[in-house]
Short mmCIF file of C-alpha atoms and ligand atoms in Angstrom, two decimals:
data_model
loop_
_atom_site.label_atom_id
_atom_site.label_comp_id
_atom_site.label_asym_id
_atom_site.label_seq_id
_atom_site.Cartn_x
_atom_site.Cartn_y
_atom_site.Cartn_z
CA MET A 1 -69.21 35.65 -48.64
CA ASP A 2 -71.28 38.23 -46.27
CA LYS A 3 -71.10 37.45 -42.50
CA PRO A 4 -74.43 36.17 -41.22
CA ILE A 5 -76.12 38.71 -38.37
CA VAL A 6 -76.77 36.65 -35.13
CA THR A 7 -79.25 38.59 -32.91
CA ASN A 8 -79.86 35.65 -30.52
CA THR A 9 -76.32 34.21 -29.62
CA THR A 10 -78.74 31.54 -26.84
CA LEU A 11 -80.77 30.22 -29.90
CA LEU A 12 -77.30 30.13 -31.72
CA HIS A 13 -75.64 28.05 -29.13
CA ASP A 14 -78.36 25.88 -28.56
CA ALA A 15 -79.25 24.84 -31.96
CA LEU A 16 -75.56 24.15 -33.00
CA GLN A 17 -75.31 21.94 -29.85
CA GLY A 18 -78.92 19.99 -31.23
CA LEU A 19 -78.58 19.72 -34.41
CA SER A 20 -75.23 18.07 -33.96
CA GLN A 21 -76.65 15.12 -32.28
CA THR A 22 -77.46 11.80 -33.82
CA GLN A 23 -81.13 12.41 -34.00
CA LYS A 24 -81.35 16.51 -34.68
CA THR A 25 -83.28 18.44 -32.41
CA LEU A 26 -84.50 21.61 -31.42
CA GLU A 27 -86.19 23.09 -28.11
CA ALA A 28 -89.25 23.26 -28.14
CA LYS A 29 -89.59 26.57 -26.03
CA TYR A 30 -88.36 28.08 -29.35
CA PHE A 31 -91.46 27.81 -30.71
CA TYR A 32 -92.99 30.97 -29.24
CA ASP A 33 -91.95 34.03 -31.10
CA ALA A 34 -94.31 36.57 -31.89
CA LYS A 35 -95.25 34.50 -35.25
CA GLY A 36 -95.71 31.19 -33.45
CA SER A 37 -97.43 32.18 -30.43
CA ALA A 38 -100.22 33.56 -32.76
CA LEU A 39 -99.63 30.24 -34.65
CA PHE A 40 -100.27 28.56 -31.74
CA GLU A 41 -103.64 30.74 -30.26
CA GLU A 42 -104.77 29.32 -34.42
CA ILE A 43 -104.11 25.90 -33.16
CA THR A 44 -106.02 25.70 -30.37
CA SER A 45 -109.22 27.03 -32.17
CA LEU A 46 -108.51 24.15 -35.01
CA PRO A 47 -111.43 21.46 -34.98
CA GLU A 48 -108.71 18.35 -34.96
CA TYR A 49 -107.11 20.35 -31.48
CA TYR A 50 -109.24 19.32 -28.79
CA PRO A 51 -107.16 19.89 -25.51
CA THR A 52 -107.69 23.68 -25.24
CA ARG A 53 -111.70 23.58 -25.90
CA THR A 54 -112.14 20.28 -23.76
CA GLU A 55 -109.73 21.79 -20.56
CA ILE A 56 -112.23 25.28 -20.37
CA GLY A 57 -115.32 22.95 -20.78
CA ILE A 58 -114.06 21.32 -17.69
CA LEU A 59 -113.01 24.60 -15.91
CA ARG A 60 -116.38 26.02 -16.74
CA ASP A 61 -118.29 23.28 -15.48
CA HIS A 62 -116.55 22.69 -12.27
CA ALA A 63 -115.42 26.30 -11.23
CA ASN A 64 -116.89 26.85 -8.09
CA GLN A 65 -115.74 23.39 -7.06
CA ILE A 66 -112.26 23.97 -8.20
CA ALA A 67 -112.27 27.16 -6.84
CA SER A 68 -113.34 26.17 -3.28
CA GLU A 69 -109.57 24.33 -2.82
CA LEU A 70 -108.30 28.49 -2.32
CA PRO A 71 -107.47 28.82 1.42
CA PRO A 72 -108.55 31.28 3.39
CA ASP A 73 -106.71 34.27 2.49
CA GLY A 74 -105.25 32.01 -0.31
CA VAL A 75 -102.42 33.21 -3.00
CA PHE A 76 -103.48 31.82 -6.73
CA LEU A 77 -100.13 31.23 -8.29
CA GLU A 78 -100.14 30.42 -11.76
CA LEU A 79 -97.23 29.17 -13.75
CA GLY A 80 -97.72 30.56 -17.28
CA SER A 81 -99.05 33.65 -18.68
CA GLY A 82 -102.00 34.39 -17.08
CA ALA A 83 -103.21 36.11 -20.29
CA SER A 84 -106.27 33.37 -21.14
CA ILE A 85 -109.54 32.37 -20.77
CA LYS A 86 -108.30 29.64 -17.99
CA THR A 87 -107.60 32.36 -15.84
CA ARG A 88 -110.70 34.61 -15.60
CA ILE A 89 -112.82 31.39 -15.63
CA LEU A 90 -111.29 30.86 -11.90
CA LEU A 91 -110.78 34.46 -11.10
CA ASP A 92 -114.52 34.87 -11.45
CA ALA A 93 -115.03 31.55 -9.31
CA MET A 94 -112.92 32.61 -6.27
CA VAL A 95 -115.21 35.33 -4.78
CA SER A 96 -112.84 35.69 -2.04
CA LEU A 97 -109.02 35.94 -3.94
CA ARG A 98 -106.97 38.83 -3.07
CA THR A 99 -103.92 37.82 -4.65
CA TYR A 100 -103.42 36.67 -8.14
CA CYS A 101 -99.50 35.81 -8.92
CA PRO A 102 -99.11 35.36 -12.89
CA LEU A 103 -95.71 33.29 -13.41
CA ASP A 104 -93.77 33.51 -16.78
CA ILE A 105 -90.56 33.92 -18.39
CA SER A 106 -91.58 37.04 -20.65
CA LYS A 107 -91.51 39.95 -18.93
CA ASP A 108 -93.22 42.26 -21.20
CA PHE A 109 -95.88 39.73 -21.82
CA LEU A 110 -96.45 39.57 -17.80
CA GLU A 111 -96.71 43.28 -17.35
CA GLN A 112 -99.27 43.88 -20.02
CA ASN A 113 -101.50 41.07 -18.89
CA ALA A 114 -101.21 41.96 -15.23
CA GLU A 115 -102.15 45.56 -16.54
CA GLN A 116 -105.31 44.09 -17.98
CA LEU A 117 -106.14 42.08 -15.34
CA ARG A 118 -106.04 44.80 -12.97
CA THR A 119 -108.58 46.98 -14.89
CA GLU A 120 -111.09 43.84 -15.52
CA TYR A 121 -110.50 42.87 -11.40
CA PRO A 122 -109.95 46.14 -9.72
CA GLN A 123 -110.21 44.56 -6.08
CA LEU A 124 -107.61 42.30 -7.03
CA ASN A 125 -103.46 42.45 -6.19
CA VAL A 126 -101.95 41.31 -9.28
CA VAL A 127 -98.48 40.29 -8.52
CA PRO A 128 -96.47 39.38 -11.65
CA ILE A 129 -93.20 37.27 -10.78
CA THR A 130 -90.97 37.03 -14.15
CA ALA A 131 -89.38 33.63 -13.73
CA ASP A 132 -88.14 30.24 -15.24
CA PHE A 133 -90.13 27.99 -13.77
CA MET A 134 -87.93 25.14 -14.83
CA THR A 135 -85.20 26.69 -12.79
CA ASP A 136 -86.22 28.45 -9.80
CA ILE A 137 -89.43 29.63 -8.36
CA THR A 138 -88.91 32.42 -6.01
CA LEU A 139 -91.99 34.49 -4.33
CA PRO A 140 -91.73 37.71 -3.08
CA GLU A 141 -91.25 38.12 0.52
CA ALA A 142 -94.47 39.12 1.26
CA LEU A 143 -96.57 36.14 0.06
CA VAL A 144 -94.05 33.30 1.38
CA SER A 145 -96.07 32.77 4.69
CA ARG A 146 -99.30 33.15 2.85
CA PRO A 147 -101.11 29.69 1.82
CA LYS A 148 -100.92 28.90 -2.09
CA LEU A 149 -103.08 27.05 -4.53
CA VAL A 150 -100.80 26.56 -7.80
CA PHE A 151 -102.23 26.67 -11.21
CA PHE A 152 -100.69 24.74 -13.92
CA PRO A 153 -102.96 24.50 -17.06
CA GLY A 154 -102.68 23.68 -20.57
CA SER A 155 -100.87 20.14 -20.05
CA THR A 156 -97.65 22.22 -20.57
CA ILE A 157 -96.25 19.65 -18.49
CA GLY A 158 -96.65 17.96 -21.15
CA ASN A 159 -93.82 19.05 -22.82
CA LEU A 160 -91.56 17.54 -20.01
CA SER A 161 -89.63 14.17 -19.49
CA ARG A 162 -90.99 12.04 -17.01
CA ALA A 163 -87.82 12.92 -14.89
CA GLU A 164 -88.18 16.87 -15.21
CA ALA A 165 -92.00 16.62 -14.74
CA ILE A 166 -91.68 14.91 -11.69
CA ASP A 167 -88.65 17.43 -10.21
CA LEU A 168 -90.99 20.31 -11.06
CA LEU A 169 -93.76 18.72 -9.06
CA THR A 170 -91.49 18.02 -6.19
CA ARG A 171 -90.39 21.85 -6.50
CA LEU A 172 -94.27 22.82 -6.31
CA ARG A 173 -95.03 20.67 -3.17
CA SER A 174 -92.33 21.96 -1.51
CA LEU A 175 -93.31 25.53 -1.79
CA PRO A 176 -93.37 27.27 1.38
CA HIS A 177 -97.35 26.99 2.88
CA VAL A 178 -98.58 25.30 -0.66
CA SER A 179 -102.00 23.63 0.05
CA GLY A 180 -102.59 22.45 -3.57
CA LEU A 181 -102.11 22.04 -7.24
CA ILE A 182 -104.59 22.28 -10.04
CA LEU A 183 -103.08 20.53 -13.41
CA GLY A 184 -104.38 20.39 -16.69
CA ALA A 185 -103.14 17.35 -17.92
CA ASP A 186 -103.30 15.45 -21.78
CA MET A 187 -104.89 11.78 -21.43
CA VAL A 188 -103.45 8.57 -23.50
CA LYS A 189 -106.23 8.10 -26.43
CA PRO A 190 -106.65 6.64 -29.85
CA THR A 191 -104.11 7.35 -32.43
CA ASP A 192 -106.71 8.43 -34.89
CA ILE A 193 -107.59 10.92 -32.50
CA LEU A 194 -104.35 12.02 -31.12
CA ILE A 195 -102.30 12.10 -34.57
CA PRO A 196 -104.64 14.75 -36.59
CA ALA A 197 -104.61 16.97 -33.39
CA TYR A 198 -100.74 17.44 -34.19
CA ALA A 199 -100.85 17.35 -38.20
CA ASP A 200 -104.50 19.05 -38.92
CA ALA A 201 -105.54 19.44 -42.31
CA SER A 202 -105.20 23.00 -42.97
CA GLY A 203 -101.22 22.75 -42.55
CA VAL A 204 -101.53 25.64 -39.20
CA THR A 205 -99.36 22.93 -37.27
CA ALA A 206 -97.15 22.44 -39.90
CA ALA A 207 -96.65 26.09 -40.28
CA PHE A 208 -96.12 26.20 -36.34
CA ASN A 209 -93.26 23.61 -36.75
CA ARG A 210 -91.57 24.81 -39.95
CA ASN A 211 -91.71 28.70 -37.88
CA LEU A 212 -88.87 27.60 -36.03
CA LEU A 213 -86.14 27.15 -38.95
CA VAL A 214 -87.99 31.19 -39.87
CA ARG A 215 -86.76 31.97 -36.80
CA LEU A 216 -83.49 30.24 -37.05
CA ASN A 217 -82.74 31.99 -40.36
CA ARG A 218 -83.84 35.71 -38.62
CA GLU A 219 -82.37 35.38 -35.64
CA THR A 220 -78.88 33.18 -36.19
CA GLY A 221 -78.46 34.26 -39.84
CA ALA A 222 -78.96 30.70 -41.01
CA ASN A 223 -80.21 29.78 -44.28
CA PHE A 224 -82.85 26.81 -43.68
CA ILE A 225 -85.29 26.44 -46.89
CA PRO A 226 -88.72 25.99 -44.85
CA GLU A 227 -90.48 24.36 -47.51
CA GLN A 228 -87.97 21.65 -47.87
CA PHE A 229 -88.88 20.04 -44.81
CA ARG A 230 -92.09 18.22 -44.37
CA HIS A 231 -94.05 18.23 -40.75
CA GLU A 232 -94.98 14.80 -39.10
CA ALA A 233 -96.53 14.00 -36.31
CA ARG A 234 -95.29 10.27 -34.59
CA TRP A 235 -96.59 8.35 -31.72
CA ASP A 236 -94.40 6.68 -29.36
CA THR A 237 -96.66 3.97 -27.36
CA ASP A 238 -93.49 3.36 -24.81
CA MET A 239 -92.93 6.33 -24.12
CA SER A 240 -96.68 7.79 -24.16
CA CYS A 241 -95.57 10.69 -26.15
CA ILE A 242 -96.66 12.90 -29.52
CA GLU A 243 -93.22 13.88 -31.30
CA MET A 244 -93.28 16.21 -33.93
CA HIS A 245 -90.59 16.28 -36.50
CA LEU A 246 -89.57 18.21 -39.57
CA VAL A 247 -88.12 15.86 -41.82
CA SER A 248 -85.55 16.66 -44.50
CA THR A 249 -87.23 16.02 -48.07
CA LYS A 250 -84.03 15.74 -49.90
CA ASP A 251 -80.28 15.50 -49.35
CA GLN A 252 -79.62 19.02 -48.14
CA GLN A 253 -77.21 21.33 -46.07
CA VAL A 254 -77.57 24.34 -44.32
CA GLU A 255 -75.56 26.92 -42.89
CA LEU A 256 -75.64 27.78 -39.30
CA GLY A 257 -72.91 30.03 -36.97
CA GLY A 258 -70.41 29.09 -39.52
CA ALA A 259 -71.32 25.48 -39.63
CA VAL A 260 -72.51 23.27 -41.98
CA ILE A 261 -75.15 20.73 -41.37
CA SER A 262 -75.60 18.25 -43.60
CA PHE A 263 -79.34 16.15 -44.05
CA ASP A 264 -79.92 13.12 -45.08
CA LYS A 265 -83.10 12.51 -47.40
CA GLY A 266 -85.56 11.61 -44.59
CA GLU A 267 -83.84 12.67 -41.95
CA SER A 268 -85.81 14.62 -39.24
CA ILE A 269 -85.39 17.46 -36.88
CA HIS A 270 -87.30 16.24 -33.55
CA THR A 271 -88.96 19.67 -32.49
CA GLU A 272 -91.32 18.72 -29.63
CA ASN A 273 -92.57 16.21 -27.04
CA SER A 274 -96.21 16.09 -26.45
CA HIS A 275 -96.79 13.72 -23.40
CA LYS A 276 -99.96 12.07 -23.16
CA TYR A 277 -100.88 10.32 -19.01
CA THR A 278 -103.45 7.70 -17.96
CA THR A 279 -104.84 7.92 -14.33
CA GLU A 280 -102.51 5.19 -13.46
CA SER A 281 -99.74 7.38 -14.58
CA LEU A 282 -100.89 10.83 -12.85
CA ALA A 283 -101.13 8.73 -9.57
CA GLU A 284 -97.36 7.36 -10.01
CA MET A 285 -96.43 11.03 -10.82
CA ALA A 286 -98.14 12.36 -7.55
CA ARG A 287 -96.67 9.48 -5.48
CA SER A 288 -93.14 10.14 -6.59
CA SER A 289 -93.20 13.79 -6.29
CA GLY A 290 -95.11 13.67 -2.19
CA TRP A 291 -98.71 14.76 -3.67
CA GLN A 292 -101.96 13.53 -2.73
CA ILE A 293 -104.67 12.91 -5.52
CA GLU A 294 -107.66 14.63 -4.47
CA GLN A 295 -109.72 14.90 -7.52
CA MET A 296 -109.50 13.97 -11.56
CA ILE A 297 -111.83 15.91 -13.37
CA GLN A 298 -112.50 14.55 -16.88
CA ASP A 299 -114.76 15.81 -19.80
CA PRO A 300 -117.09 13.30 -20.77
CA ALA A 301 -115.06 11.62 -23.25
CA ALA A 302 -112.45 11.40 -20.78
CA LEU A 303 -109.78 13.31 -23.29
CA PHE A 304 -107.98 15.56 -20.90
CA SER A 305 -108.15 16.19 -17.13
CA VAL A 306 -107.82 18.35 -14.81
CA VAL A 307 -106.23 17.17 -11.40
CA VAL A 308 -106.87 18.37 -8.18
CA PHE A 309 -103.41 17.65 -5.96
CA SER A 310 -103.46 18.44 -2.55
CA ALA A 311 -100.75 18.89 0.12
CA ALA A 312 -102.45 16.75 2.73
CA PRO A 313 -99.89 14.31 4.29
C1 LIG B 1 -98.50 23.58 -25.23
C2 LIG B 1 -97.28 21.85 -25.25
C3 LIG B 1 -99.82 22.11 -24.72
O1 LIG B 1 -98.30 19.79 -26.57
O2 LIG B 1 -100.28 20.17 -27.42
C4 LIG B 1 -99.68 22.35 -30.05
C5 LIG B 1 -97.85 22.44 -27.92
N1 LIG B 1 -97.53 21.84 -30.18
N2 LIG B 1 -99.81 21.56 -31.18
C6 LIG B 1 -99.05 20.79 -27.25
C7 LIG B 1 -98.64 22.48 -29.16
C8 LIG B 1 -98.43 21.49 -31.54
C9 LIG B 1 -99.29 22.27 -27.38
N3 LIG B 1 -98.25 22.82 -25.53
#
């Protein structure tokens, strides 16, 4: 038998680790290869997937009010790609902004988007920072003493556990000269809205979920048959969390990095958590991380919140 070709040893290591647990898991961060990123883009315009369009609506309707949070000579620091329409809505409203720092783990993506923004906003100093905000947020020396407003949109925070979210918010609160944080957070709502948002009728989210297995096959030489796993979205009431799973449709075995992984029919791989919040749980997170909630801006149906945190003591 030929030895499978492994091009991503970190992915192989993490997958072996996750798939050897009682509840098999794969980490959601691995969704975003080129194909996965394109599928996520497609998800954001699905009729069932309300978060992106709702957050954009809130940002548009309250752009000036949010932009007024920028302190004089402030740096606007965004966690995430900075590629999006959301960034531009706020950049357009922040007429006095001189320095914009997108922070992202993917260097190529960052540089490409930074170049694009420099042409669109010639007066703006775009300073991309390649970093994993889950481990370290180190700013260039020239920016350390400048006042800062942080932007963390998209309910990306929802992927984090409660403890991880509080740890991140605490680290953001302790950035030198930080004055505020604009956070996008998705709210708890009835399951007849939540479940279809994560299990759409046209099957795009299912393809996004199964693409993890396609990626594992390509980058670790595994031999998953993606069609033999069914996409499922579940609501965990206690955790206020949507869980995505890939459920094995039969007893089967998969080879991965020299190991054989057995699946019983009906056994699942847990692939993502997407936490949903309430005004109370957001207030509690703020308290636990040293932030003050200044405003909680919502759409009329209260599906999504853009929360304005201030560092005021
Ligand atoms: C990118 C983490 C905000 O949780 O809604 C969308 C990812 N997963 N559909 C979310 C996702 C399935 C998304 N976040």
